[in-house]
mmCIF file of C-alpha atoms in Angstrom:
data_model
loop_
_atom_site.group_PDB
_atom_site.id
_atom_site.type_symbol
_atom_site.label_atom_id
_atom_site.label_comp_id
_atom_site.label_asym_id
_atom_site.label_seq_id
_atom_site.Cartn_x
_atom_site.Cartn_y
_atom_site.Cartn_z
ATOM 1 C CA MET C 85 -150.182 6.374 -66.373
ATOM 2 C CA GLY C 86 -151.554 8.413 -63.726
ATOM 3 C CA LYS C 87 -148.742 11.202 -63.836
ATOM 4 C CA SER C 88 -149.733 14.697 -63.738
ATOM 5 C CA PHE C 89 -148.349 17.354 -65.871
ATOM 6 C CA PRO C 90 -148.654 21.095 -65.639
ATOM 7 C CA GLU C 91 -151.243 22.910 -67.772
ATOM 8 C CA PRO C 92 -150.569 25.498 -70.145
ATOM 9 C CA GLN C 93 -151.227 29.043 -68.937
ATOM 10 C CA GLY C 94 -151.960 31.079 -72.232
ATOM 11 C CA GLY C 95 -151.382 34.912 -72.109
ATOM 12 C CA GLY C 96 -147.580 35.074 -71.048
ATOM 13 C CA SER C 97 -144.652 35.912 -72.798
ATOM 14 C CA LEU C 98 -141.349 33.844 -73.552
ATOM 15 C CA ILE C 99 -138.964 35.534 -71.515
ATOM 16 C CA LEU C 100 -135.435 35.096 -72.965
ATOM 17 C CA ALA C 101 -132.061 36.721 -72.278
ATOM 18 C CA TRP C 102 -131.344 38.181 -75.656
ATOM 19 C CA GLN C 103 -127.830 38.328 -76.688
ATOM 20 C CA VAL C 104 -127.162 41.622 -78.436
ATOM 21 C CA LYS C 105 -123.444 42.044 -77.802
ATOM 22 C CA HIS C 106 -121.601 43.674 -80.753
ATOM 23 C CA ARG C 107 -124.887 43.725 -82.678
ATOM 24 C CA LYS C 108 -126.486 47.238 -84.174
ATOM 25 C CA VAL C 109 -129.609 48.286 -82.365
ATOM 26 C CA VAL C 110 -131.479 51.432 -83.512
ATOM 27 C CA VAL C 111 -133.232 53.538 -81.114
ATOM 28 C CA ILE C 112 -135.651 56.283 -82.533
ATOM 29 C CA GLY C 113 -136.229 59.092 -79.961
ATOM 30 C CA GLY C 114 -134.129 60.794 -77.482
ATOM 31 C CA GLY C 115 -136.256 61.473 -74.279
ATOM 32 C CA GLU C 116 -136.533 59.830 -70.845
ATOM 33 C CA VAL C 117 -137.784 56.410 -72.224
ATOM 34 C CA ALA C 118 -135.191 56.362 -74.862
ATOM 35 C CA ALA C 119 -132.530 56.976 -72.262
ATOM 36 C CA GLY C 120 -133.482 53.898 -70.203
ATOM 37 C CA ARG C 121 -133.662 51.698 -73.139
ATOM 38 C CA ILE C 122 -130.097 52.980 -74.479
ATOM 39 C CA LEU C 123 -128.662 52.271 -71.034
ATOM 40 C CA ASN C 124 -129.970 48.660 -71.013
ATOM 41 C CA LEU C 125 -128.492 48.145 -74.483
ATOM 42 C CA LEU C 126 -124.942 49.461 -73.468
ATOM 43 C CA ASN C 127 -125.084 47.222 -70.427
ATOM 44 C CA ALA C 128 -125.742 44.380 -72.849
ATOM 45 C CA ASP C 129 -122.800 45.660 -75.091
ATOM 46 C CA ALA C 130 -124.775 46.440 -78.147
ATOM 47 C CA LYS C 131 -123.807 48.834 -80.698
ATOM 48 C CA VAL C 132 -126.410 51.671 -80.458
ATOM 49 C CA THR C 133 -127.413 54.033 -82.966
ATOM 50 C CA VAL C 134 -129.757 56.884 -81.940
ATOM 51 C CA ILE C 135 -131.923 58.911 -84.239
ATOM 52 C CA SER C 136 -133.441 62.130 -82.855
ATOM 53 C CA PRO C 137 -133.154 65.830 -83.591
ATOM 54 C CA ARG C 138 -130.689 67.447 -81.184
ATOM 55 C CA ASP C 139 -133.373 69.484 -79.537
ATOM 56 C CA GLY C 140 -135.166 66.083 -78.743
ATOM 57 C CA LEU C 141 -132.473 64.768 -76.581
ATOM 58 C CA ASN C 142 -132.691 64.845 -72.775
ATOM 59 C CA ALA C 143 -129.476 65.359 -70.699
ATOM 60 C CA GLU C 144 -128.704 61.635 -70.317
ATOM 61 C CA VAL C 145 -128.982 60.848 -74.009
ATOM 62 C CA ALA C 146 -127.062 63.973 -74.699
ATOM 63 C CA HIS C 147 -124.336 62.633 -72.234
ATOM 64 C CA ARG C 148 -124.042 59.381 -74.114
ATOM 65 C CA VAL C 149 -123.551 61.269 -77.566
ATOM 66 C CA GLU C 150 -121.123 63.502 -76.099
ATOM 67 C CA ARG C 151 -119.065 60.494 -74.647
ATOM 68 C CA MET C 152 -119.515 58.665 -78.084
ATOM 69 C CA GLN C 153 -121.067 55.708 -76.217
ATOM 70 C CA VAL C 154 -123.795 55.547 -79.075
ATOM 71 C CA GLN C 155 -123.522 56.492 -82.706
ATOM 72 C CA TYR C 156 -125.814 59.549 -83.243
ATOM 73 C CA VAL C 157 -127.898 60.676 -86.188
ATOM 74 C CA ASP C 158 -129.239 64.317 -85.718
ATOM 75 C CA ARG C 159 -132.562 64.474 -87.692
ATOM 76 C CA LYS C 160 -136.052 62.763 -87.639
ATOM 77 C CA PHE C 161 -136.162 59.107 -88.668
ATOM 78 C CA LEU C 162 -136.343 58.280 -92.323
ATOM 79 C CA SER C 163 -137.444 54.958 -93.899
ATOM 80 C CA THR C 164 -134.016 54.389 -95.376
ATOM 81 C CA ASP C 165 -132.533 54.089 -91.735
ATOM 82 C CA LEU C 166 -133.684 50.554 -91.744
ATOM 83 C CA ASP C 167 -131.927 49.531 -94.843
ATOM 84 C CA ASP C 168 -129.019 48.241 -93.063
ATOM 85 C CA PRO C 169 -129.484 44.331 -93.031
ATOM 86 C CA SER C 170 -127.135 44.307 -90.069
ATOM 87 C CA ILE C 171 -129.825 45.768 -87.810
ATOM 88 C CA SER C 172 -130.987 43.536 -85.218
ATOM 89 C CA MET C 173 -133.836 45.458 -83.262
ATOM 90 C CA VAL C 174 -135.628 48.687 -83.403
ATOM 91 C CA LEU C 175 -136.761 50.460 -80.324
ATOM 92 C CA VAL C 176 -139.199 53.466 -80.848
ATOM 93 C CA ALA C 177 -139.627 56.018 -78.223
ATOM 94 C CA ILE C 178 -141.367 59.204 -79.608
ATOM 95 C CA ASP C 179 -144.310 61.192 -78.840
ATOM 96 C CA ASP C 180 -145.961 60.598 -82.384
ATOM 97 C CA PRO C 181 -148.463 57.501 -82.527
ATOM 98 C CA GLU C 182 -148.788 57.863 -86.295
ATOM 99 C CA ALA C 183 -145.090 57.903 -86.999
ATOM 100 C CA SER C 184 -144.462 54.978 -84.389
ATOM 101 C CA THR C 185 -147.171 52.824 -86.226
ATOM 102 C CA GLU C 186 -145.421 53.663 -89.484
ATOM 103 C CA ILE C 187 -142.076 52.625 -88.032
ATOM 104 C CA TRP C 188 -143.568 49.554 -86.779
ATOM 105 C CA GLN C 189 -144.840 48.628 -89.986
ATOM 106 C CA LEU C 190 -141.839 49.178 -91.656
ATOM 107 C CA CYS C 191 -140.083 46.825 -89.266
ATOM 108 C CA LYS C 192 -142.736 44.187 -89.872
ATOM 109 C CA GLU C 193 -141.986 44.353 -93.633
ATOM 110 C CA ARG C 194 -138.155 43.898 -93.101
ATOM 111 C CA ARG C 195 -138.646 41.385 -90.405
ATOM 112 C CA ILE C 196 -136.818 43.373 -87.821
ATOM 113 C CA PRO C 197 -138.104 43.017 -84.113
ATOM 114 C CA ALA C 198 -139.337 46.139 -82.621
ATOM 115 C CA ASN C 199 -140.659 47.634 -79.591
ATOM 116 C CA ILE C 200 -142.922 50.674 -79.661
ATOM 117 C CA ALA C 201 -142.936 52.161 -76.260
ATOM 118 C CA ASP C 202 -146.396 52.399 -74.484
ATOM 119 C CA VAL C 203 -148.095 50.419 -77.282
ATOM 120 C CA PRO C 204 -148.310 46.874 -76.483
ATOM 121 C CA PRO C 205 -149.932 45.516 -79.648
ATOM 122 C CA GLU C 206 -146.808 46.899 -81.575
ATOM 123 C CA CYS C 207 -144.249 45.192 -79.741
ATOM 124 C CA ASP C 208 -142.535 41.874 -80.552
ATOM 125 C CA PHE C 209 -141.180 42.008 -77.077
ATOM 126 C CA TYR C 210 -141.651 43.998 -73.878
ATOM 127 C CA PHE C 211 -138.977 45.484 -71.421
ATOM 128 C CA GLY C 212 -139.584 44.366 -67.828
ATOM 129 C CA SER C 213 -138.108 45.988 -64.398
ATOM 130 C CA VAL C 214 -134.657 44.746 -64.087
ATOM 131 C CA HIS C 215 -132.571 44.074 -60.892
ATOM 132 C CA ARG C 216 -128.742 44.011 -61.483
ATOM 133 C CA ASP C 217 -125.943 42.826 -59.288
ATOM 134 C CA GLY C 218 -122.882 41.922 -61.359
ATOM 135 C CA PRO C 219 -123.595 38.958 -63.322
ATOM 136 C CA LEU C 220 -127.009 38.538 -61.708
ATOM 137 C CA GLN C 221 -129.993 39.793 -63.771
ATOM 138 C CA ILE C 222 -133.776 39.528 -62.376
ATOM 139 C CA MET C 223 -136.607 40.921 -64.789
ATOM 140 C CA VAL C 224 -140.042 41.256 -63.712
ATOM 141 C CA SER C 225 -142.497 41.446 -66.619
ATOM 142 C CA THR C 226 -146.258 42.236 -66.583
ATOM 143 C CA ASN C 227 -146.789 41.395 -70.130
ATOM 144 C CA GLY C 228 -147.546 45.172 -70.793
ATOM 145 C CA ASN C 229 -150.169 45.414 -68.140
ATOM 146 C CA GLY C 230 -148.494 47.290 -65.244
ATOM 147 C CA PRO C 231 -144.953 48.605 -65.726
ATOM 148 C CA LYS C 232 -145.232 50.353 -62.299
ATOM 149 C CA MET C 233 -146.293 47.070 -60.559
ATOM 150 C CA ALA C 234 -143.375 45.444 -62.086
ATOM 151 C CA ASN C 235 -141.046 47.952 -60.504
ATOM 152 C CA ILE C 236 -142.637 47.332 -57.205
ATOM 153 C CA VAL C 237 -142.383 43.521 -57.667
ATOM 154 C CA ARG C 238 -138.832 43.776 -58.519
ATOM 155 C CA ARG C 239 -137.740 45.978 -55.591
ATOM 156 C CA ARG C 240 -139.407 43.509 -53.109
ATOM 157 C CA ILE C 241 -137.509 40.622 -54.648
ATOM 158 C CA ALA C 242 -134.179 42.722 -54.514
ATOM 159 C CA LYS C 243 -134.591 43.496 -50.977
ATOM 160 C CA SER C 244 -134.968 39.835 -49.896
ATOM 161 C CA LEU C 245 -131.803 38.935 -51.853
ATOM 162 C CA PRO C 246 -128.274 38.784 -49.838
ATOM 163 C CA PRO C 247 -126.281 41.946 -50.726
ATOM 164 C CA ASN C 248 -123.284 39.784 -51.810
ATOM 165 C CA ILE C 249 -125.140 37.338 -54.091
ATOM 166 C CA GLY C 250 -123.602 38.976 -57.293
ATOM 167 C CA ASP C 251 -119.838 38.186 -56.121
ATOM 168 C CA ALA C 252 -120.969 34.453 -55.151
ATOM 169 C CA ILE C 253 -122.237 34.004 -58.789
ATOM 170 C CA ALA C 254 -119.097 35.730 -60.254
ATOM 171 C CA LYS C 255 -116.958 33.131 -58.458
ATOM 172 C CA VAL C 256 -119.194 30.328 -59.372
ATOM 173 C CA GLY C 257 -118.750 31.505 -63.171
ATOM 174 C CA GLU C 258 -114.872 31.490 -62.630
ATOM 175 C CA LEU C 259 -115.078 28.116 -61.196
ATOM 176 C CA ARG C 260 -117.026 26.716 -64.104
ATOM 177 C CA LYS C 261 -114.549 27.999 -66.515
ATOM 178 C CA ARG C 262 -111.582 26.510 -64.801
ATOM 179 C CA LEU C 263 -113.242 23.076 -64.360
ATOM 180 C CA ARG C 264 -113.666 22.893 -68.177
ATOM 181 C CA VAL C 265 -109.837 22.847 -68.373
ATOM 182 C CA VAL C 266 -109.573 20.410 -65.534
ATOM 183 C CA ALA C 267 -112.189 18.023 -67.045
ATOM 184 C CA PRO C 268 -112.237 18.981 -70.788
ATOM 185 C CA GLY C 269 -114.255 16.992 -73.512
ATOM 186 C CA ASN C 270 -117.903 16.760 -74.257
ATOM 187 C CA GLY C 271 -118.307 13.398 -72.717
ATOM 188 C CA GLU C 272 -117.373 15.158 -69.379
ATOM 189 C CA GLY C 273 -120.047 17.753 -69.702
ATOM 190 C CA PRO C 274 -122.993 15.968 -67.725
ATOM 191 C CA LYS C 275 -120.573 14.986 -65.084
ATOM 192 C CA ARG C 276 -119.271 18.679 -64.640
ATOM 193 C CA MET C 277 -122.731 20.067 -64.537
ATOM 194 C CA GLN C 278 -123.573 17.429 -61.807
ATOM 195 C CA TRP C 279 -120.580 18.515 -59.845
ATOM 196 C CA MET C 280 -121.213 22.245 -60.154
ATOM 197 C CA SER C 281 -124.703 21.745 -59.003
ATOM 198 C CA LYS C 282 -123.639 19.920 -55.970
ATOM 199 C CA VAL C 283 -121.034 22.760 -55.039
ATOM 200 C CA CYS C 284 -123.963 25.308 -55.449
ATOM 201 C CA VAL C 285 -126.222 23.261 -53.145
ATOM 202 C CA GLU C 286 -123.895 22.056 -50.586
ATOM 203 C CA TRP C 287 -121.899 25.164 -50.128
ATOM 204 C CA SER C 288 -123.606 28.004 -48.391
ATOM 205 C CA LEU C 289 -123.662 31.616 -50.083
ATOM 206 C CA GLU C 290 -121.146 32.895 -47.493
ATOM 207 C CA ASP C 291 -118.601 29.729 -48.532
ATOM 208 C CA LEU C 292 -119.014 30.954 -52.073
ATOM 209 C CA CYS C 293 -118.455 34.625 -51.188
ATOM 210 C CA SER C 294 -115.489 33.872 -49.301
ATOM 211 C CA MET C 295 -113.983 31.476 -51.706
ATOM 212 C CA GLU C 296 -110.532 32.650 -52.794
ATOM 213 C CA GLU C 297 -108.177 31.873 -55.741
ATOM 214 C CA GLN C 298 -106.203 29.307 -53.612
ATOM 215 C CA ASP C 299 -109.649 27.591 -52.551
ATOM 216 C CA MET C 300 -110.590 27.361 -56.255
ATOM 217 C CA ASP C 301 -107.304 25.631 -57.092
ATOM 218 C CA GLU C 302 -107.547 23.135 -54.140
ATOM 219 C CA LEU C 303 -111.336 22.434 -54.873
ATOM 220 C CA LEU C 304 -110.340 21.592 -58.649
ATOM 221 C CA HIS C 305 -107.220 19.524 -57.532
ATOM 222 C CA SER C 306 -109.493 17.225 -55.574
ATOM 223 C CA TYR C 307 -112.460 17.147 -58.422
ATOM 224 C CA ARG C 308 -114.025 13.723 -58.751
ATOM 225 C CA PRO C 309 -117.427 13.363 -60.335
ATOM 226 C CA ASN C 310 -120.243 13.448 -57.887
ATOM 227 C CA VAL C 311 -117.758 14.090 -54.862
ATOM 228 C CA VAL C 312 -117.802 17.852 -53.355
ATOM 229 C CA PRO C 313 -115.495 18.346 -50.202
ATOM 230 C CA THR C 314 -116.540 21.398 -47.780
ATOM 231 C CA LEU C 315 -114.894 24.616 -47.776
ATOM 232 C CA GLU C 316 -113.396 23.644 -44.340
ATOM 233 C CA GLN C 317 -111.826 20.319 -45.931
ATOM 234 C CA VAL C 318 -110.500 22.258 -48.987
ATOM 235 C CA ARG C 319 -108.566 24.596 -46.485
ATOM 236 C CA ARG C 320 -107.375 21.807 -44.474
ATOM 237 C CA GLY C 321 -106.244 19.901 -47.526
ATOM 238 C CA GLU C 322 -108.271 16.809 -46.882
ATOM 239 C CA GLU C 323 -109.349 14.490 -49.629
ATOM 240 C CA PRO C 324 -113.172 14.418 -50.147
ATOM 241 C CA GLY C 325 -115.084 11.442 -48.959
ATOM 242 C CA LYS C 326 -112.824 10.919 -45.772
ATOM 243 C CA PHE C 327 -114.376 11.448 -42.383
ATOM 244 C CA GLU C 328 -112.076 11.738 -39.146
ATOM 245 C CA PHE C 329 -113.393 10.960 -35.422
ATOM 246 C CA ASP C 330 -111.802 13.121 -32.986
ATOM 247 C CA GLY C 331 -110.574 10.277 -30.783
ATOM 248 C CA SER C 332 -113.183 11.204 -27.995
ATOM 249 C CA PHE C 333 -113.402 7.504 -27.236
ATOM 250 C CA GLY C 334 -109.552 6.877 -27.212
ATOM 251 C CA TRP C 335 -109.489 5.779 -30.831
ATOM 252 C CA ALA C 336 -109.656 7.078 -34.429
ATOM 253 C CA CYS C 337 -110.807 5.576 -37.476
ATOM 254 C CA VAL C 338 -110.614 6.950 -41.011
ATOM 255 C CA ILE C 339 -113.056 5.659 -43.669
#
């Protein structure tokens, strides 16, 4: 009794990291907006199919086609293009409002998630402004209200981040993988998560960035649930939980 809980704030979106790796995504259009969508999809390892007449391709999309980074269909969209049951999503970026709406309706009939560029009511999801640094991705969304504002906010956030945070995150990811080998089993899961959390909180960003292969091995060798040595202790080979006095008073004690 008496405990307060956050009040729901309607009008937002459920922001997710959508896994489209090896999944088929259809992009209809070949202009500047389509180029940005295609790059985002390729960064996510999706199988991209681009449908657009060749004279509608901008330089970047044409580059993707020439490098065979995407599957290309050289013509306007046909309703039969959506008959493939393996299609995971459709992105429409063409300068034809009526055709765009028709494609949206076809997607709804087939229950395929779709995004119609610059038409928020005809979108199952929105694209935000994304900052990328290795494994780190930060998305800022205005729920379709102000794409330029999202870009401004994203740049301000990115400027406040340390330049090496992507490297630190990559090393934490590698440490997590190795920890699963050291402490396998579902029963160890909560202990592993708690231990990794302590590493991220107690080690500085500089520590994580400077962590080397040998440091990881030594850290994992000393693994005990809820006990995390410092980087200095790891490099000196000290057991975690032991603290040494320097003898300033003529004696030393090990706890």
